[in-house]
mmCIF file of C-alpha atoms in Angstrom:
data_model
loop_
_atom_site.group_PDB
_atom_site.id
_atom_site.type_symbol
_atom_site.label_atom_id
_atom_site.label_comp_id
_atom_site.label_asym_id
_atom_site.label_seq_id
_atom_site.Cartn_x
_atom_site.Cartn_y
_atom_site.Cartn_z
ATOM 1 C CA MET A 1167 14.180 46.403 94.061
ATOM 2 C CA HIS A 1168 10.777 47.517 92.740
ATOM 3 C CA TRP A 1169 8.553 44.767 91.272
ATOM 4 C CA ARG A 1170 8.758 46.227 87.780
ATOM 5 C CA GLU A 1171 12.539 46.315 88.021
ATOM 6 C CA SER A 1172 12.520 42.675 89.139
ATOM 7 C CA ALA A 1173 10.275 41.688 86.261
ATOM 8 C CA LYS A 1174 12.449 43.613 83.847
ATOM 9 C CA HIS A 1175 15.646 41.914 84.951
ATOM 10 C CA SER A 1176 14.006 38.505 84.702
ATOM 11 C CA LEU A 1177 13.845 38.874 80.907
ATOM 12 C CA ASP A 1178 16.649 37.825 78.615
ATOM 13 C CA CYS A 1179 18.611 41.005 77.964
ATOM 14 C CA ALA A 1180 19.848 39.586 74.712
ATOM 15 C CA THR A 1181 16.311 39.763 73.335
ATOM 16 C CA SER A 1182 14.868 42.695 75.287
ATOM 17 C CA PRO A 1183 16.335 46.211 75.053
ATOM 18 C CA LEU A 1184 14.119 47.073 78.026
ATOM 19 C CA CYS A 1185 16.673 45.362 80.218
ATOM 20 C CA GLU A 1186 19.124 48.138 79.414
ATOM 21 C CA SER A 1187 16.826 51.097 79.966
ATOM 22 C CA LEU A 1188 14.288 52.434 82.418
ATOM 23 C CA MET A 1189 10.836 50.890 82.212
ATOM 24 C CA PRO A 1190 8.116 53.301 80.996
ATOM 25 C CA VAL A 1191 5.939 52.482 83.957
ATOM 26 C CA ARG A 1192 8.526 53.783 86.422
ATOM 27 C CA ARG A 1193 7.374 57.328 85.747
ATOM 28 C CA TRP A 1194 4.601 57.110 88.327
ATOM 29 C CA MET A 1195 7.104 55.884 90.914
ATOM 30 C CA ILE A 1196 9.521 58.724 90.119
ATOM 31 C CA LEU A 1197 6.735 61.287 90.316
ATOM 32 C CA ARG A 1198 5.551 59.891 93.639
ATOM 33 C CA ARG A 1199 9.058 60.147 95.097
ATOM 34 C CA LYS A 1200 9.465 63.698 93.828
ATOM 35 C CA LEU A 1201 6.154 64.787 95.319
ATOM 36 C CA SER A 1202 7.070 63.162 98.609
ATOM 37 C CA ILE A 1203 10.385 65.041 98.705
ATOM 38 C CA VAL A 1204 8.759 68.358 97.833
ATOM 39 C CA SER A 1205 6.155 67.813 100.537
ATOM 40 C CA ILE A 1206 8.900 67.278 103.128
ATOM 41 C CA LEU A 1207 10.673 70.481 102.104
ATOM 42 C CA ARG A 1208 7.473 72.517 102.162
ATOM 43 C CA ASN A 1209 6.168 71.280 105.483
ATOM 44 C CA ASN A 1210 7.459 73.873 107.954
ATOM 45 C CA THR A 1211 6.775 71.685 110.952
ATOM 46 C CA ARG A 1212 8.829 68.795 109.659
ATOM 47 C CA ALA A 1213 11.353 70.916 107.771
ATOM 48 C CA ARG A 1214 12.780 72.445 110.922
ATOM 49 C CA PHE A 1215 13.974 68.984 111.949
ATOM 50 C CA VAL A 1216 15.756 68.519 108.672
ATOM 51 C CA SER A 1217 19.344 69.636 108.658
ATOM 52 C CA LEU A 1218 20.737 71.914 105.978
ATOM 53 C CA ALA A 1219 22.810 69.008 104.725
ATOM 54 C CA MET A 1220 19.723 66.831 104.459
ATOM 55 C CA LYS A 1221 17.877 69.580 102.572
ATOM 56 C CA ARG A 1222 20.744 69.793 100.123
ATOM 57 C CA PHE A 1223 20.722 66.005 99.762
ATOM 58 C CA LEU A 1224 16.979 65.958 99.117
ATOM 59 C CA PHE A 1225 17.316 68.752 96.576
ATOM 60 C CA VAL A 1226 20.033 66.845 94.709
ATOM 61 C CA VAL A 1227 17.924 63.680 94.717
ATOM 62 C CA SER A 1228 14.895 65.631 93.483
ATOM 63 C CA VAL A 1229 16.896 67.118 90.606
ATOM 64 C CA ALA A 1230 18.323 63.709 89.758
ATOM 65 C CA LEU A 1231 14.885 62.137 89.691
ATOM 66 C CA SER A 1232 13.586 64.977 87.526
ATOM 67 C CA THR A 1233 16.431 64.388 85.103
ATOM 68 C CA LEU A 1234 15.669 60.673 85.004
ATOM 69 C CA SER A 1235 12.001 61.389 84.455
ATOM 70 C CA LEU A 1236 12.650 63.801 81.586
ATOM 71 C CA ALA A 1237 15.182 61.475 80.039
ATOM 72 C CA HIS A 1238 12.745 58.637 80.253
ATOM 73 C CA GLU A 1239 9.916 60.691 78.770
ATOM 74 C CA GLY A 1240 12.141 61.065 75.741
ATOM 75 C CA HIS A 1241 12.729 57.333 75.652
ATOM 76 C CA ASP A 1242 9.037 56.568 76.084
ATOM 77 C CA HIS A 1243 7.537 58.822 73.455
ATOM 78 C CA GLY A 1244 10.193 59.367 71.174
ATOM 79 C CA SER A 1245 11.549 56.986 70.383
ATOM 80 C CA GLU A 1246 13.280 57.681 67.268
ATOM 81 C CA GLN A 1247 15.437 54.694 68.151
ATOM 82 C CA SER A 1248 12.365 52.540 68.890
ATOM 83 C CA SER A 1249 10.603 53.756 65.737
ATOM 84 C CA SER A 1250 13.660 53.152 63.586
ATOM 85 C CA SER A 1251 14.150 49.667 65.037
ATOM 86 C CA GLN A 1252 10.525 48.785 64.202
ATOM 87 C CA LYS A 1253 10.976 50.132 60.681
ATOM 88 C CA LYS A 1254 14.140 48.074 60.366
ATOM 89 C CA ALA A 1255 12.224 44.954 61.412
ATOM 90 C CA ILE A 1256 9.471 45.745 58.893
ATOM 91 C CA GLU A 1257 12.011 46.261 56.114
ATOM 92 C CA GLU A 1258 13.681 42.950 56.937
ATOM 93 C CA LEU A 1259 10.333 41.146 56.895
ATOM 94 C CA THR A 1260 9.415 42.841 53.599
ATOM 95 C CA VAL A 1261 12.708 41.840 51.983
ATOM 96 C CA GLU A 1262 12.323 38.207 53.097
ATOM 97 C CA ALA A 1263 8.705 38.129 51.877
ATOM 98 C CA GLN A 1264 9.814 39.384 48.477
ATOM 99 C CA SER A 1265 12.676 36.902 48.456
ATOM 100 C CA PHE A 1266 10.278 34.036 49.195
ATOM 101 C CA LEU A 1267 7.858 35.095 46.460
ATOM 102 C CA SER A 1268 10.728 35.425 43.973
ATOM 103 C CA VAL A 1269 11.519 31.685 44.171
ATOM 104 C CA LEU A 1270 7.906 30.710 43.457
ATOM 105 C CA PRO A 1271 6.434 30.093 40.007
ATOM 106 C CA ALA A 1272 3.316 32.078 39.077
ATOM 107 C CA ASP A 1273 0.845 29.339 40.071
ATOM 108 C CA LEU A 1274 2.277 29.067 43.597
ATOM 109 C CA GLN A 1275 2.421 32.847 43.972
ATOM 110 C CA LYS A 1276 -1.273 32.938 43.123
ATOM 111 C CA LYS A 1277 -2.002 30.424 45.904
ATOM 112 C CA ALA A 1278 -0.163 32.557 48.444
ATOM 113 C CA MET A 1279 -1.556 35.971 47.480
ATOM 114 C CA PHE A 1280 -4.831 37.590 48.606
ATOM 115 C CA ASP A 1281 -6.145 41.128 48.483
ATOM 116 C CA PHE A 1282 -5.611 43.011 51.754
ATOM 117 C CA GLN A 1283 -9.373 43.563 52.082
ATOM 118 C CA ASP A 1284 -10.169 39.877 51.498
ATOM 119 C CA PRO A 1285 -12.265 38.481 54.417
ATOM 120 C CA GLU A 1286 -9.853 35.535 54.441
ATOM 121 C CA ARG A 1287 -7.330 37.757 56.257
ATOM 122 C CA GLU A 1288 -9.348 37.436 59.475
ATOM 123 C CA ASN A 1289 -10.465 33.851 58.861
ATOM 124 C CA TRP A 1290 -7.938 32.389 61.249
ATOM 125 C CA LYS A 1291 -7.995 28.824 62.593
ATOM 126 C CA PHE A 1292 -5.926 26.597 64.854
ATOM 127 C CA THR A 1293 -7.809 23.316 64.398
ATOM 128 C CA PRO A 1294 -6.960 20.699 61.730
ATOM 129 C CA GLN A 1295 -9.166 21.612 58.751
ATOM 130 C CA PRO A 1296 -8.886 22.711 55.091
ATOM 131 C CA ARG A 1297 -7.121 26.030 54.639
ATOM 132 C CA LYS A 1298 -6.401 28.578 51.947
ATOM 133 C CA GLY A 1299 -2.861 29.677 51.202
ATOM 134 C CA LEU A 1300 0.330 27.951 50.123
ATOM 135 C CA PRO A 1301 1.203 24.779 52.089
ATOM 136 C CA LEU A 1302 4.727 23.570 52.755
ATOM 137 C CA GLU A 1303 3.935 20.302 50.984
ATOM 138 C CA ASP A 1304 3.624 22.168 47.657
ATOM 139 C CA LEU A 1305 7.145 23.576 47.960
ATOM 140 C CA SER A 1306 10.542 22.298 46.900
ATOM 141 C CA ALA A 1307 13.349 22.040 49.444
ATOM 142 C CA GLU A 1308 14.709 25.436 48.334
ATOM 143 C CA GLN A 1309 11.279 27.056 48.545
ATOM 144 C CA GLN A 1310 10.630 25.548 51.982
ATOM 145 C CA LYS A 1311 13.936 26.972 53.148
ATOM 146 C CA ALA A 1312 12.837 30.438 51.975
ATOM 147 C CA ALA A 1313 9.457 30.035 53.724
ATOM 148 C CA LYS A 1314 11.153 29.095 56.990
ATOM 149 C CA LYS A 1315 13.615 31.971 56.672
ATOM 150 C CA LEU A 1316 10.673 34.342 56.308
ATOM 151 C CA LEU A 1317 9.038 32.934 59.446
ATOM 152 C CA ALA A 1318 12.337 33.195 61.328
ATOM 153 C CA THR A 1319 12.459 36.908 60.447
ATOM 154 C CA ILE A 1320 9.371 37.696 62.525
ATOM 155 C CA LEU A 1321 9.779 35.171 65.355
ATOM 156 C CA SER A 1322 12.409 35.115 68.099
ATOM 157 C CA GLN A 1323 14.692 32.111 68.466
ATOM 158 C CA GLN A 1324 12.531 30.762 71.283
ATOM 159 C CA GLY A 1325 9.377 31.381 69.240
ATOM 160 C CA LEU A 1326 10.821 29.561 66.253
ATOM 161 C CA LEU A 1327 11.851 26.647 68.476
ATOM 162 C CA LYS A 1328 8.285 26.370 69.803
ATOM 163 C CA VAL A 1329 6.831 26.425 66.269
ATOM 164 C CA ASN A 1330 9.291 23.833 64.954
ATOM 165 C CA THR A 1331 8.597 21.577 67.950
ATOM 166 C CA ILE A 1332 4.828 21.873 67.450
ATOM 167 C CA GLN A 1333 5.183 20.868 63.796
ATOM 168 C CA GLU A 1334 7.343 17.911 64.795
ATOM 169 C CA LEU A 1335 4.652 16.922 67.310
ATOM 170 C CA GLU A 1336 2.153 16.906 64.450
ATOM 171 C CA LYS A 1337 4.369 14.376 62.689
ATOM 172 C CA LEU A 1338 4.536 12.354 65.914
ATOM 173 C CA LEU A 1339 0.720 12.380 66.158
ATOM 174 C CA GLY A 1340 0.565 10.974 62.636
ATOM 175 C CA GLU A 1341 2.824 8.124 63.730
ATOM 176 C CA MET A 1342 0.901 7.496 66.967
ATOM 177 C CA GLU A 1343 -2.496 7.517 65.240
ATOM 178 C CA ASN A 1344 -1.204 5.858 62.061
ATOM 179 C CA ASP A 1345 -2.813 8.679 60.079
ATOM 180 C CA PRO A 1346 -0.152 10.863 58.398
ATOM 181 C CA VAL A 1347 -2.796 12.362 56.091
ATOM 182 C CA LYS A 1348 -4.875 13.842 58.917
ATOM 183 C CA ARG A 1349 -1.759 14.686 60.958
ATOM 184 C CA ASN A 1350 0.239 16.236 58.142
ATOM 185 C CA HIS A 1351 3.300 18.127 59.400
ATOM 186 C CA GLN A 1352 3.621 19.708 55.944
ATOM 187 C CA ALA A 1353 0.106 21.217 56.085
ATOM 188 C CA TYR A 1354 1.291 24.627 57.274
ATOM 189 C CA PHE A 1355 0.297 27.505 55.040
ATOM 190 C CA THR A 1356 1.942 30.812 54.107
ATOM 191 C CA SER A 1357 -0.365 33.635 52.973
ATOM 192 C CA PHE A 1358 0.080 37.304 52.055
ATOM 193 C CA PHE A 1359 -2.661 39.911 52.094
ATOM 194 C CA GLY A 1360 -1.672 42.781 49.854
ATOM 195 C CA GLN A 1361 1.674 43.134 48.142
ATOM 196 C CA PRO A 1362 4.675 43.059 50.520
ATOM 197 C CA GLU A 1363 6.386 46.266 49.437
ATOM 198 C CA SER A 1364 8.316 48.930 51.302
ATOM 199 C CA GLY A 1365 6.051 51.650 52.717
ATOM 200 C CA LYS A 1366 2.876 49.673 51.979
ATOM 201 C CA THR A 1367 0.095 48.111 54.056
ATOM 202 C CA TRP A 1368 -0.001 44.319 53.912
ATOM 203 C CA GLY A 1369 -0.423 41.195 56.017
ATOM 204 C CA TYR A 1370 1.406 37.916 56.551
ATOM 205 C CA ARG A 1371 0.048 34.690 57.998
ATOM 206 C CA TYR A 1372 1.661 31.370 58.848
ATOM 207 C CA GLU A 1373 -0.923 28.835 59.944
ATOM 208 C CA GLY A 1374 -1.685 25.167 60.469
ATOM 209 C CA HIS A 1375 -2.826 22.843 63.233
ATOM 210 C CA HIS A 1376 -1.839 24.413 66.573
ATOM 211 C CA ILE A 1377 -0.040 27.375 64.952
ATOM 212 C CA ALA A 1378 -1.450 30.770 63.935
ATOM 213 C CA VAL A 1379 0.910 33.700 63.366
ATOM 214 C CA ASN A 1380 -0.817 36.858 62.093
ATOM 215 C CA VAL A 1381 1.170 40.000 61.289
ATOM 216 C CA THR A 1382 -0.167 43.286 59.908
ATOM 217 C CA ILE A 1383 2.112 46.000 58.475
ATOM 218 C CA ILE A 1384 0.657 49.508 58.133
ATOM 219 C CA ASP A 1385 2.290 51.955 55.707
ATOM 220 C CA GLY A 1386 5.610 50.243 56.341
ATOM 221 C CA LYS A 1387 5.737 52.083 59.692
ATOM 222 C CA SER A 1388 3.986 49.950 62.300
ATOM 223 C CA MET A 1389 3.626 46.230 62.857
ATOM 224 C CA ILE A 1390 0.921 44.398 64.830
ATOM 225 C CA ALA A 1391 1.210 40.690 65.671
ATOM 226 C CA SER A 1392 -2.161 39.423 66.912
ATOM 227 C CA PRO A 1393 -3.946 37.069 67.250
ATOM 228 C CA THR A 1394 -1.239 34.516 67.989
ATOM 229 C CA PHE A 1395 -1.989 30.902 68.819
ATOM 230 C CA LEU A 1396 0.331 28.054 69.775
ATOM 231 C CA GLY A 1397 -0.821 24.637 70.950
ATOM 232 C CA ALA A 1398 0.726 21.232 71.512
ATOM 233 C CA SER A 1399 -0.504 17.664 71.540
ATOM 234 C CA PRO A 1400 0.784 15.863 73.429
ATOM 235 C CA ALA A 1401 1.453 18.770 75.783
ATOM 236 C CA GLN A 1402 4.110 16.522 77.309
ATOM 237 C CA VAL A 1403 5.409 13.496 75.405
ATOM 238 C CA ARG A 1404 5.484 10.605 77.861
ATOM 239 C CA GLU A 1405 6.997 7.882 75.692
ATOM 240 C CA GLY A 1406 8.622 7.193 72.352
ATOM 241 C CA ARG A 1407 11.178 9.073 70.287
ATOM 242 C CA MET A 1408 10.248 12.527 71.642
ATOM 243 C CA GLN A 1409 9.794 11.471 75.277
ATOM 244 C CA GLY A 1410 10.095 14.405 77.674
ATOM 245 C CA THR A 1411 9.322 17.050 75.037
ATOM 246 C CA GLN A 1412 7.099 19.835 76.377
ATOM 247 C CA ALA A 1413 6.786 22.584 73.775
ATOM 248 C CA LEU A 1414 4.902 25.024 76.022
ATOM 249 C CA ALA A 1415 6.320 24.125 79.430
ATOM 250 C CA LYS A 1416 6.909 27.660 80.730
ATOM 251 C CA GLU A 1417 3.408 28.785 79.775
ATOM 252 C CA GLU A 1418 2.122 26.081 82.124
ATOM 253 C CA ASN A 1419 4.719 26.089 84.902
ATOM 254 C CA LEU A 1420 4.912 29.851 85.490
ATOM 255 C CA ALA A 1421 1.119 30.127 85.580
ATOM 256 C CA ARG A 1422 0.736 27.250 88.032
ATOM 257 C CA ALA A 1423 3.396 28.740 90.328
ATOM 258 C CA LEU A 1424 1.524 32.057 90.314
ATOM 259 C CA ALA A 1425 -1.861 30.411 90.927
ATOM 260 C CA GLU A 1426 -0.493 28.288 93.780
ATOM 261 C CA SER A 1427 1.092 31.304 95.456
ATOM 262 C CA LEU A 1428 -2.106 33.365 95.273
ATOM 263 C CA HIS A 1429 -4.203 30.404 96.435
ATOM 264 C CA GLN A 1430 -1.932 29.731 99.421
ATOM 265 C CA ARG A 1431 -2.333 33.360 100.490
ATOM 266 C CA GLY A 1432 -6.110 32.956 100.476
ATOM 267 C CA LYS A 1433 -6.772 34.884 97.269
ATOM 268 C CA ALA A 1434 -9.753 33.796 95.167
ATOM 269 C CA VAL A 1435 -7.669 32.947 92.116
ATOM 270 C CA VAL A 1436 -9.513 29.661 91.413
ATOM 271 C CA TYR A 1437 -12.878 30.845 90.118
ATOM 272 C CA SER A 1438 -14.137 27.369 89.134
ATOM 273 C CA LYS A 1439 -13.251 23.786 90.024
ATOM 274 C CA GLU A 1440 -14.130 22.761 86.464
ATOM 275 C CA SER A 1441 -11.856 23.800 83.628
ATOM 276 C CA PRO A 1442 -13.346 24.578 80.201
ATOM 277 C CA ALA A 1443 -12.399 22.168 77.426
ATOM 278 C CA GLU A 1444 -11.241 25.003 75.186
ATOM 279 C CA ILE A 1445 -10.072 28.610 75.234
ATOM 280 C CA LEU A 1446 -13.244 30.676 75.520
ATOM 281 C CA THR A 1447 -12.568 33.029 72.600
ATOM 282 C CA ALA A 1448 -12.120 29.976 70.332
ATOM 283 C CA GLU A 1449 -11.413 30.914 66.691
ATOM 284 C CA ASN A 1450 -13.610 34.006 66.843
ATOM 285 C CA ARG A 1451 -12.534 36.842 64.583
ATOM 286 C CA VAL A 1452 -13.257 39.305 67.395
ATOM 287 C CA ALA A 1453 -12.240 38.341 70.935
ATOM 288 C CA GLN A 1454 -15.111 39.119 73.265
ATOM 289 C CA GLN A 1455 -14.549 40.709 76.662
ATOM 290 C CA LEU A 1456 -14.888 37.953 79.266
ATOM 291 C CA GLU A 1457 -16.374 38.174 82.737
ATOM 292 C CA PRO A 1458 -13.798 39.680 85.120
ATOM 293 C CA VAL A 1459 -12.862 36.858 87.486
ATOM 294 C CA GLY A 1460 -9.853 35.927 89.582
ATOM 295 C CA VAL A 1461 -7.463 38.272 91.364
ATOM 296 C CA PRO A 1462 -6.652 41.887 90.420
ATOM 297 C CA MET A 1463 -2.877 42.093 90.522
ATOM 298 C CA ASN A 1464 -2.757 45.117 92.808
ATOM 299 C CA GLU A 1465 -3.596 42.508 95.487
ATOM 300 C CA ALA A 1466 -0.561 40.413 94.547
ATOM 301 C CA SER A 1467 2.823 40.394 96.259
ATOM 302 C CA ALA A 1468 5.941 41.690 94.504
ATOM 303 C CA ALA A 1469 7.064 38.112 93.857
ATOM 304 C CA GLU A 1470 3.682 37.258 92.343
ATOM 305 C CA VAL A 1471 3.729 40.305 90.082
ATOM 306 C CA LYS A 1472 7.199 39.310 88.940
ATOM 307 C CA LEU A 1473 5.874 35.834 88.078
ATOM 308 C CA LEU A 1474 2.980 37.379 86.171
ATOM 309 C CA PHE A 1475 5.261 39.489 83.992
ATOM 310 C CA GLN A 1476 7.590 36.561 83.392
ATOM 311 C CA LEU A 1477 4.542 34.661 82.147
ATOM 312 C CA ILE A 1478 3.414 37.536 79.916
ATOM 313 C CA ALA A 1479 6.958 37.823 78.558
ATOM 314 C CA GLU A 1480 6.887 34.132 77.614
ATOM 315 C CA PHE A 1481 3.974 34.931 75.301
ATOM 316 C CA ALA A 1482 5.309 38.244 73.973
ATOM 317 C CA HIS A 1483 8.821 36.982 73.299
ATOM 318 C CA ARG A 1484 7.609 34.431 70.806
ATOM 319 C CA TYR A 1485 8.228 37.331 68.441
ATOM 320 C CA ARG A 1486 11.411 39.250 67.677
ATOM 321 C CA SER A 1487 12.322 41.955 70.170
ATOM 322 C CA GLU A 1488 10.773 44.919 68.321
ATOM 323 C CA VAL A 1489 7.349 43.247 68.444
ATOM 324 C CA ALA A 1490 7.772 41.753 71.910
ATOM 325 C CA ASP A 1491 8.895 45.056 73.440
ATOM 326 C CA ALA A 1492 5.818 46.845 72.078
ATOM 327 C CA GLN A 1493 3.557 44.144 73.518
ATOM 328 C CA MET A 1494 5.317 44.234 76.881
ATOM 329 C CA HIS A 1495 5.130 48.031 76.976
ATOM 330 C CA ALA A 1496 1.350 47.887 76.454
ATOM 331 C CA MET A 1497 1.002 45.515 79.409
ATOM 332 C CA GLU A 1498 3.479 47.300 81.682
ATOM 333 C CA SER A 1499 1.742 50.645 81.159
ATOM 334 C CA LEU A 1500 -1.438 49.334 82.764
ATOM 335 C CA ASP A 1501 -2.265 49.892 86.412
ATOM 336 C CA LEU A 1502 -1.998 46.596 88.284
ATOM 337 C CA LYS A 1503 -5.665 46.772 89.265
ATOM 338 C CA GLU A 1504 -6.489 46.570 85.536
ATOM 339 C CA ILE A 1505 -4.772 43.180 85.220
ATOM 340 C CA ARG A 1506 -6.573 40.098 86.518
ATOM 341 C CA PHE A 1507 -5.274 36.541 86.758
ATOM 342 C CA ALA A 1508 -7.749 33.677 87.045
ATOM 343 C CA TRP A 1509 -7.476 29.887 87.202
ATOM 344 C CA ALA A 1510 -10.056 27.127 86.669
ATOM 345 C CA GLY A 1511 -9.695 23.413 87.353
ATOM 346 C CA SER A 1512 -7.118 21.651 89.497
ATOM 347 C CA LEU A 1513 -3.815 23.094 90.696
ATOM 348 C CA GLU A 1514 -2.367 19.585 90.721
ATOM 349 C CA MET A 1515 0.156 18.913 87.977
ATOM 350 C CA GLY A 1516 -1.212 16.549 85.344
ATOM 351 C CA LYS A 1517 -4.828 17.566 85.965
ATOM 352 C CA ALA A 1518 -7.048 19.631 83.668
ATOM 353 C CA PHE A 1519 -6.700 23.406 84.023
ATOM 354 C CA TYR A 1520 -7.434 26.730 82.367
ATOM 355 C CA TYR A 1521 -6.154 30.226 83.110
ATOM 356 C CA ARG A 1522 -6.446 33.686 81.709
ATOM 357 C CA ILE A 1523 -4.785 37.064 82.073
ATOM 358 C CA GLN A 1524 -7.380 39.778 81.489
ATOM 359 C CA THR A 1525 -6.771 43.441 80.784
ATOM 360 C CA PRO A 1526 -8.819 46.131 79.005
ATOM 361 C CA LYS A 1527 -6.470 45.745 76.021
ATOM 362 C CA VAL A 1528 -5.102 42.217 75.902
ATOM 363 C CA LEU A 1529 -6.428 38.768 76.752
ATOM 364 C CA ILE A 1530 -4.160 35.746 77.241
ATOM 365 C CA GLU A 1531 -5.829 32.332 77.553
ATOM 366 C CA THR A 1532 -4.463 28.833 78.127
ATOM 367 C CA ALA A 1533 -6.463 25.602 78.323
ATOM 368 C CA ASN A 1534 -5.146 22.085 78.943
ATOM 369 C CA SER A 1535 -8.162 19.829 79.409
ATOM 370 C CA GLN A 1536 -8.417 17.612 76.344
ATOM 371 C CA ASN A 1537 -6.807 14.162 75.987
ATOM 372 C CA ASN A 1538 -6.617 13.632 79.754
ATOM 373 C CA ALA A 1539 -5.086 17.060 80.301
ATOM 374 C CA ASN A 1540 -2.281 16.477 77.815
ATOM 375 C CA HIS A 1541 -3.357 18.780 74.985
ATOM 376 C CA ILE A 1542 -2.602 22.470 75.525
ATOM 377 C CA HIS A 1543 -3.899 25.554 73.706
ATOM 378 C CA THR A 1544 -2.550 29.096 74.257
ATOM 379 C CA VAL A 1545 -3.602 32.370 72.658
ATOM 380 C CA TRP A 1546 -2.788 36.107 72.729
ATOM 381 C CA ARG A 1547 -5.681 38.359 71.672
ATOM 382 C CA ASP A 1548 -5.776 42.145 71.371
ATOM 383 C CA HIS A 1549 -9.370 43.271 71.868
ATOM 384 C CA ALA A 1550 -9.023 46.431 69.787
ATOM 385 C CA ASN A 1551 -6.057 45.650 67.572
ATOM 386 C CA ASP A 1552 -6.328 42.031 66.410
ATOM 387 C CA PHE A 1553 -5.381 42.079 62.714
ATOM 388 C CA GLY A 1554 -4.380 45.730 63.260
ATOM 389 C CA ARG A 1555 -8.036 46.869 63.345
ATOM 390 C CA ASP A 1556 -7.533 49.854 65.650
ATOM 391 C CA SER A 1557 -4.318 50.970 63.947
ATOM 392 C CA LEU A 1558 -5.939 50.600 60.520
ATOM 393 C CA GLY A 1559 -8.924 52.670 61.656
ATOM 394 C CA GLU A 1560 -6.590 55.469 62.711
ATOM 395 C CA HIS A 1561 -4.674 55.097 59.448
ATOM 396 C CA TYR A 1562 -7.842 55.463 57.347
ATOM 397 C CA ARG A 1563 -9.091 58.412 59.426
ATOM 398 C CA ASN A 1564 -5.796 60.225 58.917
ATOM 399 C CA ASP A 1565 -5.871 59.491 55.193
ATOM 400 C CA ALA A 1566 -9.352 61.005 54.978
ATOM 401 C CA HIS A 1567 -7.890 64.334 56.104
#
C-alpha cells in the first residue's frame, strides 16, 4: 500500500470523506505508472519480449488508470459535492450564529459585535489577559448553551472534547493555585466580525486562555479556520480529581514516535538540544517563515510519512470534516521535500521539547517546556491565509473587476 493510502486509511472514516475516495495527490503516482507502461509498449527492444496477452493486459491497465485519473480530476477540481458541503457547513454556522445572537439582549449583542474591518479581528491571544468580546460569565444558562452549540457547529467531536477539557483544566488551575479570578474557566469570549448573514463575509472567534478558534467566511462560499491554538496546563494531570487527563496527548505522542524513528535511523531531526520556552510565532498577527531545519520528509520511510500525516490530521480534525478535509488536502498536495519535521530538546518522555512541521503554506508548532515540561502549547498557522488574508485579497481583486 502506498504511503498516502496508508495515511488516508489511518483517519477516522466517519469524519473524513477522503477515506472513501481517491486522494488528490495520487495523480502523480497514476501518471508515473501510465508513463512507465507506455514506455514499455513503445520500446521495441523490450516489447518483443512481451507477449500479446501481456500487451493486452498492459493496455487494459493503462485505460483503467486513465479512467481513474480523469475521474479523480473531476473529484479534485470540481467538486460540486465538496463545494456544496462547504456551503452547507457555512449555512449551518450562520444559522447557529444568528440563533445565538437572537437570545441576547441588545447590550450583550453590542459586546459580541465588531466591524469586519476592525483591527481587533486579528488581535488574537492565547495567554491569560483582558479580552474584548462577550465572555461566558456574562451569559445565562440558556445563552451559554447557545454559545456552546455554536462552537460545536464548527468543531469536530474530538475538537470540542479538547476545548471542553482545556476549559475544565483552567478551573482545576484555579483550585490548585487558589486563584479562581485569575484562572477563570468562564473567561472565554465569543466575538463576531461583520454580520453573520447568508452570502456575506464575516468572522467568528472563540477565545480564552489556551484556546483560540478563528474562522473567516467569505461571501458565504468559503471558510478559513486559522490561526488555531490549543494549549493545556497541566499537560498531564498527575494527581487530584482529574488525574491522568492529557488533553493533547496525541499531539505529543505521535510527534515523539516520529522523531524517535527518524533519530534512530540517523536523520538529523533534532536540530537543538535546548527546547524554546514558547512557540516561536507567539501571538504574532502574521506568522513569520522560520529557518528550515530538521528532516525533509522525502527522506522519511513510508511508516514515518504515515506517522507525519496522522499527526497533521490530529491538528486538522479539530474542526468539522469540511474544514479538516480542505486543510488536509492543502498538506497532501505538497511534494514531500517541501515538508520538514524538526525537534528540539529531549526525546525522553517527561522532558522539555519543541517540534514543528514546516511547509511553504502551513506551519504547525508545539512547545512543552514550561512548568517542568508539563505545560503544552500547539498552534496551526497559515502563512498566507491566516484570518483569510489571501482569500480576501482574491475576493477584493475580483470585486474590483
